[in-house]
Backbone as ProteinMPNN parsed JSONL, in Angstrom:
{"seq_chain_A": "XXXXXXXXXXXXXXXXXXXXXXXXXXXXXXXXXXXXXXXXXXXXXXXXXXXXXXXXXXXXXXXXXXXXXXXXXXXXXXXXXXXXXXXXXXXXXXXXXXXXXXXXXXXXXXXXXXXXXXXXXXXXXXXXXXXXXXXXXXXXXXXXXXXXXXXXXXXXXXXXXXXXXXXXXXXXXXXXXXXXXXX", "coords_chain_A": {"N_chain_A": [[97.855, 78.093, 53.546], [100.787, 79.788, 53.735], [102.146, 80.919, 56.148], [104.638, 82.123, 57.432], [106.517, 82.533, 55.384], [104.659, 84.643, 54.668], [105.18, 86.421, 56.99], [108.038, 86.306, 56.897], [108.388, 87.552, 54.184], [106.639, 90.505, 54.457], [108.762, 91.504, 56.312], [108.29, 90.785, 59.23], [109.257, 88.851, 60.233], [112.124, 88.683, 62.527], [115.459, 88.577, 62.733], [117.836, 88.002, 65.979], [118.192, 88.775, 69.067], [116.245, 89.247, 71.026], [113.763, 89.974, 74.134], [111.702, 88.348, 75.109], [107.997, 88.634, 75.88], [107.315, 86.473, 77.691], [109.455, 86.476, 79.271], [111.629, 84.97, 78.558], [114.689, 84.645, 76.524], [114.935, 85.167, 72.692], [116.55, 83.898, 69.473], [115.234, 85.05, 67.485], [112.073, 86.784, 65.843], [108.971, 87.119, 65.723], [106.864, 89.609, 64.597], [104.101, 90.367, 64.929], [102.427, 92.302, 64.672], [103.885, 94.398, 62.467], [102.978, 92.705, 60.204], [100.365, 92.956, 60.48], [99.784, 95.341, 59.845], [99.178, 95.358, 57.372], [95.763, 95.48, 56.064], [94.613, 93.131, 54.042], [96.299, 90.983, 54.569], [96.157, 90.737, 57.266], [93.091, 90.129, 57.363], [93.107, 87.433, 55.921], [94.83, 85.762, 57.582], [92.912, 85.463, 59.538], [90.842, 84.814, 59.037], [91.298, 82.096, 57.858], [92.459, 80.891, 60.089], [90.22, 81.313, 61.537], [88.764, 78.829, 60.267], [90.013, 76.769, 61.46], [88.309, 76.527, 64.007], [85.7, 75.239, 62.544], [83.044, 74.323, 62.882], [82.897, 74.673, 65.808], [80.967, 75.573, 68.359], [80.684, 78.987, 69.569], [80.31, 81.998, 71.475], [81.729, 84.499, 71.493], [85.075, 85.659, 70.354], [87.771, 86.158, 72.195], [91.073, 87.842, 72.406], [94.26, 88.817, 73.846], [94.887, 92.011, 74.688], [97.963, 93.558, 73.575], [98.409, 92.5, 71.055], [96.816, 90.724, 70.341], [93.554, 91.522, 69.966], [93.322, 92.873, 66.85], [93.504, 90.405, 65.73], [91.268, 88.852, 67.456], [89.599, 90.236, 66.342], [88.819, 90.046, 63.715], [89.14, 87.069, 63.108], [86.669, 86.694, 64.85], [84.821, 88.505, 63.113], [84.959, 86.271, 60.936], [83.898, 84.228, 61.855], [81.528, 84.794, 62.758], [80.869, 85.807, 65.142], [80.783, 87.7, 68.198], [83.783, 90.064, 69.178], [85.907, 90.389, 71.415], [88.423, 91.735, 73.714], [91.201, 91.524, 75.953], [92.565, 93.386, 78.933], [95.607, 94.57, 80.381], [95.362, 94.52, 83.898], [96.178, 96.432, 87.165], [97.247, 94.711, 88.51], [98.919, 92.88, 87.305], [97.403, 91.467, 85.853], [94.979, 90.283, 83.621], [91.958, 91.715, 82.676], [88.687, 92.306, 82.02], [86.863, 95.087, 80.065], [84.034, 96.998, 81.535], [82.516, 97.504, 79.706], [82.16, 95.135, 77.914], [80.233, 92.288, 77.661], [79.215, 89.15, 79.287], [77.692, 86.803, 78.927], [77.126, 84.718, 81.999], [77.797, 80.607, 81.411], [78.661, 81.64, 78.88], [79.656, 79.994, 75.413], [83.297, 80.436, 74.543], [86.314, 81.661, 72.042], [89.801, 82.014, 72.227], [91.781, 83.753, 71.38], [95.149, 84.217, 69.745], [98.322, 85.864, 68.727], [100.859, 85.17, 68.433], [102.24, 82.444, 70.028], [103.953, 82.085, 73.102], [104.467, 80.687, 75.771], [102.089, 80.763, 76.293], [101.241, 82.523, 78.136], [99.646, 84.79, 78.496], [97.412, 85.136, 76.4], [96.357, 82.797, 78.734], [96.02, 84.693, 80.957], [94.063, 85.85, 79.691], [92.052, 84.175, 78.85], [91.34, 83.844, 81.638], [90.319, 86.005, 82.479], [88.098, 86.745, 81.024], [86.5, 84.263, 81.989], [86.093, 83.932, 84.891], [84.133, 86.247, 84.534], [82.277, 84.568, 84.254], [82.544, 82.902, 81.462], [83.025, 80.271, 78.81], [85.892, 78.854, 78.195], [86.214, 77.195, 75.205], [88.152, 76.618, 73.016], [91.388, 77.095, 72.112], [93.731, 79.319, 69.901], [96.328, 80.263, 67.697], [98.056, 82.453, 65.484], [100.919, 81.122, 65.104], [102.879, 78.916, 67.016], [104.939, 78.235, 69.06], [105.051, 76.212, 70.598], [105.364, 76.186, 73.453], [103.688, 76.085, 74.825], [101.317, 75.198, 77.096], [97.752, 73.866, 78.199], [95.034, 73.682, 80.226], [92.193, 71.652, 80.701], [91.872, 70.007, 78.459], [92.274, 71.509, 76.336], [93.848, 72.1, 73.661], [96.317, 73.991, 71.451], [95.189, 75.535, 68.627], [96.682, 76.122, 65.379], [98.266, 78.43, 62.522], [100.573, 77.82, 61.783], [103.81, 75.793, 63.113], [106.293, 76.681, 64.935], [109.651, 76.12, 65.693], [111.54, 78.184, 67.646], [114.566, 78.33, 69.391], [114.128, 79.393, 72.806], [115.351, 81.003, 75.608], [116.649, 80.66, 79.215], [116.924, 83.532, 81.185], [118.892, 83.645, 82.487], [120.568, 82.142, 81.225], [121.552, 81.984, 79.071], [123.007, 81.961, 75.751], [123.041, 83.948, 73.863], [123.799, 86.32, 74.821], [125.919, 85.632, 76.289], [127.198, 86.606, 74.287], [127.703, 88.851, 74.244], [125.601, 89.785, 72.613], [123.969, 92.504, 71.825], [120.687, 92.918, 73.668], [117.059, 93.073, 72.446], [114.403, 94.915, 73.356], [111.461, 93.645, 72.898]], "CA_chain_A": [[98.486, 79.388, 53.712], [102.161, 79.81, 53.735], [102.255, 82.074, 57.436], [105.467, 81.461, 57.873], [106.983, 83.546, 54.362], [103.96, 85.853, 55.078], [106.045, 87.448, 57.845], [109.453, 87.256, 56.217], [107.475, 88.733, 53.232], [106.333, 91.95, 55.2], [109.648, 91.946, 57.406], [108.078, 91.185, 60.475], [110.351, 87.55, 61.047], [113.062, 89.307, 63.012], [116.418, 87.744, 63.888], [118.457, 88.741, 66.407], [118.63, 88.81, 70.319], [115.106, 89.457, 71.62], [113.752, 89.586, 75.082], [109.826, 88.01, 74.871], [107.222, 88.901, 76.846], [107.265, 85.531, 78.317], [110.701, 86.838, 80.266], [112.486, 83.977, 78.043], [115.6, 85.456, 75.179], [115.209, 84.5, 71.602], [117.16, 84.367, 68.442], [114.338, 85.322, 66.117], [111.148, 86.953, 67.217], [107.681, 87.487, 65.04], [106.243, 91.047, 64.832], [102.66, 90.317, 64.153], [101.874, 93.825, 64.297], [104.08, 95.388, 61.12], [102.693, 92.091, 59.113], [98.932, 93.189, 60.469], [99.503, 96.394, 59.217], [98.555, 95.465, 56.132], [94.311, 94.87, 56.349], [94.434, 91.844, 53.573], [96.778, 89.845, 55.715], [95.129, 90.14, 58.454], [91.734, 89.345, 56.793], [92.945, 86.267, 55.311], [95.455, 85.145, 58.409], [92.408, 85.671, 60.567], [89.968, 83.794, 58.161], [92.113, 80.69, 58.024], [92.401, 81.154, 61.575], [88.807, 80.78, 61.973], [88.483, 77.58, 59.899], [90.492, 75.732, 62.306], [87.415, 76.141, 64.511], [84.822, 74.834, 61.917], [81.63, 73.3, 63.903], [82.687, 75.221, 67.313], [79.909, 76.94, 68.655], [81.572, 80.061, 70.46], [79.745, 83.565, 71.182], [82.395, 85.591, 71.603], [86.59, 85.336, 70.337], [88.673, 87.628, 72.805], [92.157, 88.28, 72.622], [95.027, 89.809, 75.015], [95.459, 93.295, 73.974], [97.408, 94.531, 71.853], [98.582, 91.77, 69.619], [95.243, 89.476, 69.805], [93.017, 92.753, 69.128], [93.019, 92.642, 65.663], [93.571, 89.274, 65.284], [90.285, 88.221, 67.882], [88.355, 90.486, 65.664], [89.149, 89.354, 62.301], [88.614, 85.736, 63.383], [85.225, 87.131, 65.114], [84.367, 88.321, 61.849], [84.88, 85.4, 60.335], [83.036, 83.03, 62.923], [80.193, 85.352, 62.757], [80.289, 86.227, 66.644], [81.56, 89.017, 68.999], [85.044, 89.776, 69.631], [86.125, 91.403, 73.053], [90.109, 92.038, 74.46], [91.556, 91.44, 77.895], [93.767, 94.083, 78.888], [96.639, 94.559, 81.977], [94.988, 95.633, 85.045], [97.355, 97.374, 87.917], [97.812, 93.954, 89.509], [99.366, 92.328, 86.358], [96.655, 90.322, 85.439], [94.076, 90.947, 82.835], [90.582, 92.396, 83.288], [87.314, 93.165, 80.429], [86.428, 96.527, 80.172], [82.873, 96.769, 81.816], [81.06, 97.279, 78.84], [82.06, 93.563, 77.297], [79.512, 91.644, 78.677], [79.764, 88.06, 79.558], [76.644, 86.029, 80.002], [77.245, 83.159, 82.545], [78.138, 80.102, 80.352], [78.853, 81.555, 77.322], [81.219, 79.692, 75.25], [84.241, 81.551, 73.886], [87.528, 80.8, 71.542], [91.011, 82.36, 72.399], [93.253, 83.54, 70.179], [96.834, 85.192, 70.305], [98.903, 86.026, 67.082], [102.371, 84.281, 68.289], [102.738, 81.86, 71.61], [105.144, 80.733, 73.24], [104.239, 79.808, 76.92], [100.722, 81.114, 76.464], [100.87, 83.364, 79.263], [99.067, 86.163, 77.762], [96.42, 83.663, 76.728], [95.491, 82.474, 79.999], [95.475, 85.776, 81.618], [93.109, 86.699, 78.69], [91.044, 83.397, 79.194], [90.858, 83.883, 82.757], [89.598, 87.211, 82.367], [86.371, 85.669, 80.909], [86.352, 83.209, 82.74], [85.845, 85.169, 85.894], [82.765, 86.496, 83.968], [81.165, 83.387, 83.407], [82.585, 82.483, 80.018], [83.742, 78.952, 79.44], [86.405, 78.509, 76.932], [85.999, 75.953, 74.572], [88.863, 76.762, 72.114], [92.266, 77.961, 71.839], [94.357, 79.258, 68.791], [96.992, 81.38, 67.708], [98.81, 82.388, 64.258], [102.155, 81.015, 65.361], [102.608, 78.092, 68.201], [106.458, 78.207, 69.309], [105.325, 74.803, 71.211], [105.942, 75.873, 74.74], [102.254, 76.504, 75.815], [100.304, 74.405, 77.735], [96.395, 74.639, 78.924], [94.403, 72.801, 81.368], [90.648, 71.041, 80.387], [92.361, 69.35, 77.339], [92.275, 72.635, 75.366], [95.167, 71.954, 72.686], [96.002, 75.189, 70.424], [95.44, 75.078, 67.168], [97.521, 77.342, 65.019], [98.562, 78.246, 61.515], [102.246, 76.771, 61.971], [104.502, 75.697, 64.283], [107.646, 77.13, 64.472], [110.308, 75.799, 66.683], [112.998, 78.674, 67.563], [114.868, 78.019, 70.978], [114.005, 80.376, 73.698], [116.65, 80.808, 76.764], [116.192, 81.426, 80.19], [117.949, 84.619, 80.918], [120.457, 82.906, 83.266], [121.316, 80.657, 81.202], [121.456, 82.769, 77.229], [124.299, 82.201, 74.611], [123.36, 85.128, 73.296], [123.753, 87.132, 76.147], [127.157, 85.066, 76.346], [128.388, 86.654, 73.239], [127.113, 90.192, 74.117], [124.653, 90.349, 71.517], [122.674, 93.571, 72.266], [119.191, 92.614, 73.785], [116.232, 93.945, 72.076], [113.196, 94.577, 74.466], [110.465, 93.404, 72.132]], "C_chain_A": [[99.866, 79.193, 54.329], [102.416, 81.091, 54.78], [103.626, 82.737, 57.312], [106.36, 82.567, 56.806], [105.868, 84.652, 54.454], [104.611, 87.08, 55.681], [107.12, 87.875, 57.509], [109.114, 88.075, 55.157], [107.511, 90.436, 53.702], [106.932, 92.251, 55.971], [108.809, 92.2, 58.838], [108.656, 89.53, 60.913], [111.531, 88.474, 61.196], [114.2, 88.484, 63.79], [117.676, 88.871, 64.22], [118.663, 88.497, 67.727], [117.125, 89.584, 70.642], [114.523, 89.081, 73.024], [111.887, 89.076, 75.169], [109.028, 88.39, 76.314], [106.598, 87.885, 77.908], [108.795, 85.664, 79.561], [112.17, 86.087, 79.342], [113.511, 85.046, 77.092], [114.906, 84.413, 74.145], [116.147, 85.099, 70.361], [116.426, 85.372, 67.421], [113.172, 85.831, 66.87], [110.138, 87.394, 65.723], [106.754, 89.009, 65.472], [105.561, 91.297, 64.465], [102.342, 91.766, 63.455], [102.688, 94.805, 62.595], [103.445, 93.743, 59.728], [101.027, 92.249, 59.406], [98.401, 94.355, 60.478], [98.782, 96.484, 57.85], [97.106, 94.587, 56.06], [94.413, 93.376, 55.295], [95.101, 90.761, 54.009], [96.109, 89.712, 56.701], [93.831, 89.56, 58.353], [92.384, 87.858, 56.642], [93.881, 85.176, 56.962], [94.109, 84.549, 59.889], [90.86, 84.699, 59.966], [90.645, 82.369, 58.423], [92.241, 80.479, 59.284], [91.448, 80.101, 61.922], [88.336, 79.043, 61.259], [89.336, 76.422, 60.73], [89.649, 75.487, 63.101], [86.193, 75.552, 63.635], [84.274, 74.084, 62.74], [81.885, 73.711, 65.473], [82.326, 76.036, 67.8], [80.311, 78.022, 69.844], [80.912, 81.279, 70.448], [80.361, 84.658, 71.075], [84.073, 84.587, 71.008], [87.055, 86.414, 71.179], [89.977, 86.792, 72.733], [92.906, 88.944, 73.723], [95.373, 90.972, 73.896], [97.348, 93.161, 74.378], [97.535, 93.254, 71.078], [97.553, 90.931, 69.41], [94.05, 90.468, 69.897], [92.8, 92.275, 68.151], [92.602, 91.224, 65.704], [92.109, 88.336, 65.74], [89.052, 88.698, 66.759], [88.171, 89.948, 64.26], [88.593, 87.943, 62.174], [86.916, 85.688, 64.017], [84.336, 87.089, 64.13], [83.989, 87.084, 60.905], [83.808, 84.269, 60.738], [81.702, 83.273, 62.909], [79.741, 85.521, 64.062], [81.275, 87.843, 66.925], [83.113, 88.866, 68.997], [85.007, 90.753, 70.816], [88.1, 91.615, 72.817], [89.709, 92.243, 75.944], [92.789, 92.547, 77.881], [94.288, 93.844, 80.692], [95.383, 95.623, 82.705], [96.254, 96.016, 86.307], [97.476, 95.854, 88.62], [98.789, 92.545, 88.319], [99.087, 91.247, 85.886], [95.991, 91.193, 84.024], [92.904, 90.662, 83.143], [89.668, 92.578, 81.297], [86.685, 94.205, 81.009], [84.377, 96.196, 80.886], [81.807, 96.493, 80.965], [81.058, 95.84, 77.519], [81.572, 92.997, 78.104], [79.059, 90.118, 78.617], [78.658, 87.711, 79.905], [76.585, 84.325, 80.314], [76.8, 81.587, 81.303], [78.239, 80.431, 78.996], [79.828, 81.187, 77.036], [82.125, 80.768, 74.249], [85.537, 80.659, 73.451], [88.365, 81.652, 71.821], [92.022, 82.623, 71.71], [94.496, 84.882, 70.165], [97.293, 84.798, 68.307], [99.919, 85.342, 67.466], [102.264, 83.918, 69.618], [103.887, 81.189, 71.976], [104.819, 79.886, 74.828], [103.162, 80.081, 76.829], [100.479, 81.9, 77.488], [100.019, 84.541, 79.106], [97.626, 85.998, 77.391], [95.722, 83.284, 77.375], [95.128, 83.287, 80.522], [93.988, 86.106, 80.917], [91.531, 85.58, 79.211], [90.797, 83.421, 81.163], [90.341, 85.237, 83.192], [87.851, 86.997, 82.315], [85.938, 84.849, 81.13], [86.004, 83.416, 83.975], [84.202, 85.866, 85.596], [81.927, 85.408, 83.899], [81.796, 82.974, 82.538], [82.865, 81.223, 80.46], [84.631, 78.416, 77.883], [86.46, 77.0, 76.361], [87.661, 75.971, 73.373], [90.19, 77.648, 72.121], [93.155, 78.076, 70.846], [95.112, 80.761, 68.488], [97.522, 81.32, 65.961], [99.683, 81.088, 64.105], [102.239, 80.364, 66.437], [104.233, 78.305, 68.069], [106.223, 77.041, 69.894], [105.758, 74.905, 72.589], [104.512, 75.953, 75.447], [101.376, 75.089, 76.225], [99.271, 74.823, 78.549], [95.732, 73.544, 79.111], [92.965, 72.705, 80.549], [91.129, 70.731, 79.008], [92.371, 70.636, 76.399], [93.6, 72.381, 74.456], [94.858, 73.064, 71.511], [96.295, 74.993, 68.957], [95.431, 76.102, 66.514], [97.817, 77.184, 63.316], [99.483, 77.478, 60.826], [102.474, 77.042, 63.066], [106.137, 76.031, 64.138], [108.57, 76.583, 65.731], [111.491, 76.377, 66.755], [112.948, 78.764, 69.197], [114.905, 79.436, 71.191], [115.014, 79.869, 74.946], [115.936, 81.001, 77.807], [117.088, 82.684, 80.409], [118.92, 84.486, 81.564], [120.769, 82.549, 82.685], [121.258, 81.094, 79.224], [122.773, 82.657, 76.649], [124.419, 83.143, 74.266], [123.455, 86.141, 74.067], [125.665, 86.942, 76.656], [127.881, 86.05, 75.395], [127.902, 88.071, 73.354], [126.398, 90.546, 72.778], [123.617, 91.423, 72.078], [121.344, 92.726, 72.599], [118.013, 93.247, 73.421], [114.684, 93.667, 72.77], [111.943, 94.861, 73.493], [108.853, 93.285, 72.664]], "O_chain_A": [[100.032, 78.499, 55.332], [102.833, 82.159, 54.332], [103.657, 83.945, 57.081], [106.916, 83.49, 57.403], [106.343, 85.772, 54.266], [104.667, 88.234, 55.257], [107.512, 89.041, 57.556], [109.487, 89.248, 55.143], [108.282, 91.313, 53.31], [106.483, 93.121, 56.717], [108.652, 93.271, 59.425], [108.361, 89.133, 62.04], [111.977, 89.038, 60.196], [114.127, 87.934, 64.889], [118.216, 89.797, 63.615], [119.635, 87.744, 67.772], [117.145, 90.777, 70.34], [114.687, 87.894, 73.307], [111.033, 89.949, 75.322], [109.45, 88.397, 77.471], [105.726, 88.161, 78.733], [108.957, 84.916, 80.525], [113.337, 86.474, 79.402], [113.127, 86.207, 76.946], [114.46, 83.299, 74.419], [116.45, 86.282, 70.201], [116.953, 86.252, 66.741], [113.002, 85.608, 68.069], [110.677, 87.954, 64.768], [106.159, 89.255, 66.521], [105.56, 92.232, 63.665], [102.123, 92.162, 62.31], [102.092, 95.613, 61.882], [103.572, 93.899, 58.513], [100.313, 91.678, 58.582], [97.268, 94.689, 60.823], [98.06, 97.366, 57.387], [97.105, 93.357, 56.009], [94.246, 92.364, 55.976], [94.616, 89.636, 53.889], [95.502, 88.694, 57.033], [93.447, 88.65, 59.088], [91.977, 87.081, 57.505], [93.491, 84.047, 57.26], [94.249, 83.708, 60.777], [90.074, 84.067, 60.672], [90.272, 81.681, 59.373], [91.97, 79.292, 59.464], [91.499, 78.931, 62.301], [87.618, 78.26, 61.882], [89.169, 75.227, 60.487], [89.653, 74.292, 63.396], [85.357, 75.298, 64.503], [84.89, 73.205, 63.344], [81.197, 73.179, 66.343], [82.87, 77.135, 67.906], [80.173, 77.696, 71.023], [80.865, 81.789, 69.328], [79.845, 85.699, 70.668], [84.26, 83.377, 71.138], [86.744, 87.57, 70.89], [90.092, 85.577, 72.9], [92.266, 89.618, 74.53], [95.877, 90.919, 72.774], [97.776, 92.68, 75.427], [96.558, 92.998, 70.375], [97.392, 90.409, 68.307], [93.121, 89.661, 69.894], [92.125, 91.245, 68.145], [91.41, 90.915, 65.71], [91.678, 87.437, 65.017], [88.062, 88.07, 66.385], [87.118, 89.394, 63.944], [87.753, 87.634, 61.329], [86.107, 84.817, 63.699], [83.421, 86.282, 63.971], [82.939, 86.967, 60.272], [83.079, 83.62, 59.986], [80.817, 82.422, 63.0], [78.543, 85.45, 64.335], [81.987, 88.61, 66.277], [83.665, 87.776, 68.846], [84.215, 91.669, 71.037], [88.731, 91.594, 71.76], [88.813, 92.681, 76.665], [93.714, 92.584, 77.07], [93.773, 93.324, 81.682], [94.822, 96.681, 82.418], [97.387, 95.67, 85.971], [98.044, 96.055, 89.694], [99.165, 91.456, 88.753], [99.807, 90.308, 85.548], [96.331, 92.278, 83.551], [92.593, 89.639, 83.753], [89.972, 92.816, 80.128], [86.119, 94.278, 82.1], [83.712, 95.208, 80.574], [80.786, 95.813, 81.069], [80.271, 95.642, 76.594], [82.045, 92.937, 79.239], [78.377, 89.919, 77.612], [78.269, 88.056, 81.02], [76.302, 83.316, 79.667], [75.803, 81.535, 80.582], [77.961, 79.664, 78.074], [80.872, 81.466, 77.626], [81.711, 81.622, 73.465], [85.903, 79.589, 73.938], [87.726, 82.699, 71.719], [92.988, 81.905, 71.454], [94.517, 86.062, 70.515], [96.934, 84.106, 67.354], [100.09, 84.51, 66.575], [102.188, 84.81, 70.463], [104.543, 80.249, 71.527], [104.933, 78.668, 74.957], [102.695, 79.354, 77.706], [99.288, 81.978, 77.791], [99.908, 85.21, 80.133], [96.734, 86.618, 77.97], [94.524, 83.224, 77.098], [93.945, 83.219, 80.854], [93.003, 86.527, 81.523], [90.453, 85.937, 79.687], [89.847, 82.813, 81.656], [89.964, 85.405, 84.352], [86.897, 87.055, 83.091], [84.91, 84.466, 80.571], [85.127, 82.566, 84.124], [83.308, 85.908, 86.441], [80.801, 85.513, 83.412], [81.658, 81.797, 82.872], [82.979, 80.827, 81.62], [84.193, 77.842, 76.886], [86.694, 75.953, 76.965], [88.036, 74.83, 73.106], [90.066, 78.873, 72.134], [93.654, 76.98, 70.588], [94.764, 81.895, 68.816], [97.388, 80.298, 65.289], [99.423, 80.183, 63.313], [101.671, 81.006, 67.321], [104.712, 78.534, 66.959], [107.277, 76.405, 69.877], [106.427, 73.99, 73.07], [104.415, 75.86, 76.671], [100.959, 74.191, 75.493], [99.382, 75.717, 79.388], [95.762, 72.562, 78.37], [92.643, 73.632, 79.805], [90.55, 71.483, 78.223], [92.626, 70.184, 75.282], [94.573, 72.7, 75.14], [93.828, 73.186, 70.848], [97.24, 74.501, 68.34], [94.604, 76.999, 66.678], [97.665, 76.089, 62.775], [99.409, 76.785, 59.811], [101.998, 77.85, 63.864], [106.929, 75.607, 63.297], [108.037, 76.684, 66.836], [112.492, 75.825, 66.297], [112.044, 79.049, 69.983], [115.33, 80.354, 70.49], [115.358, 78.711, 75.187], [114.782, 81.42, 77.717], [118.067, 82.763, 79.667], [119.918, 85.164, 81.321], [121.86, 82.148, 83.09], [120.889, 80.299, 78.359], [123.668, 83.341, 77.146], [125.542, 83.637, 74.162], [122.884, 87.103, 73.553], [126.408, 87.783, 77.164], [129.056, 86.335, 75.626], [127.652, 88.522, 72.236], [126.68, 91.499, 72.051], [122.592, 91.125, 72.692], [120.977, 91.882, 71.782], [117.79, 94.196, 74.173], [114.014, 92.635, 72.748], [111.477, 95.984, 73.3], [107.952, 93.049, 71.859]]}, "name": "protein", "num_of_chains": 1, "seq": "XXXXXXXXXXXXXXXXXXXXXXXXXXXXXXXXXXXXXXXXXXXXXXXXXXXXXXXXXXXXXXXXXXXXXXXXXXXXXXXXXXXXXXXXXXXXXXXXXXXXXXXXXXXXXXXXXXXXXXXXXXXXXXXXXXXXXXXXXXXXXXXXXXXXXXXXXXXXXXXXXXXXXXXXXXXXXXXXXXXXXXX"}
């Protein structure tokens, strides 16, 4: 599967001056959500997904709401287990709603639609993790290559895309007054 023209396909590869939810700028920025508007992408992005885990026994996939939503369930689907979501709680972590229920060691896989430091990710896996869970697996659409995760977990993704992210001190494009778009 060709991810990668998927998105420019359905205009959701966006270049430009973007501020990520990692705090970082980028040139270019992926907008899972108008390419997982359309249900047969997401079926099939979220299928292929799931075959990267082949033989990993997992009871549950959760996601960080919103953009790993769909995407945990789809891959759920596929796996033939539960899916859950971690959402923001008021201390700017993430939390599972009470009625996803977590029984001590269960294993679970992780998945995000686009990473770049994984921060979103961990909150999500330390959500269920907190519960008991014990992740065995992490994976996303889209790896930008900046994420790193502790107990050898290495994410395994559709592609890898490598577009430079800034710090915001330190942005060219910020240099050249390129409007910032808060993505």
């Amino acid at each position: 599967m060709d991810v990668i023209s998927l998105y420019r396909d359905t205009g959701a590869y966006l270049e430009g001056h973007f501020l990520l939810a990692s705090g970082r700028h980028s040139e270019a920025f992926l907008q899972s959500t108008t390419l997982f508007q359309f249900p047969q992408h997401v079926e099939a992005v979220g299928a292929a997904l799931a075959e990267r885990f082949a033989g990993v026994r997992a009871a549950f996939v959760i996601g960080p709401a919103m953009g790993g939503v769909v995407l945990a369930h789809t891959v759920a689907k596929a796996l033939g287990t539960r899916a859950l979501f971690a959402e923001k709680d008021n201390r700017g972590q993430m939390m599972l709603r009470d009625a996803f229920e977590v029984v001590p060691g269960e294993c679970f896989i992780a998945v995000e639609d686009v990473m770049t430091t994984g921060g979103s990710l961990k909150k999500a896996i330390a959500a269920a993790e907190v519960r008991g869970g014990v992740c065995v697996g992490v994976g996303c659409v889209i790896d930008r290559g900046l994420a790193e995760f502790s107990g050898g977990l290495e994410p395994r993704s559709l592609a890898r895309l490598d577009i430079t992210t800034y710090p915001p001190d330190n942005c060219p494009l910020c240099d050249q007054n390129i409007p910032l778009e808060d993505v």
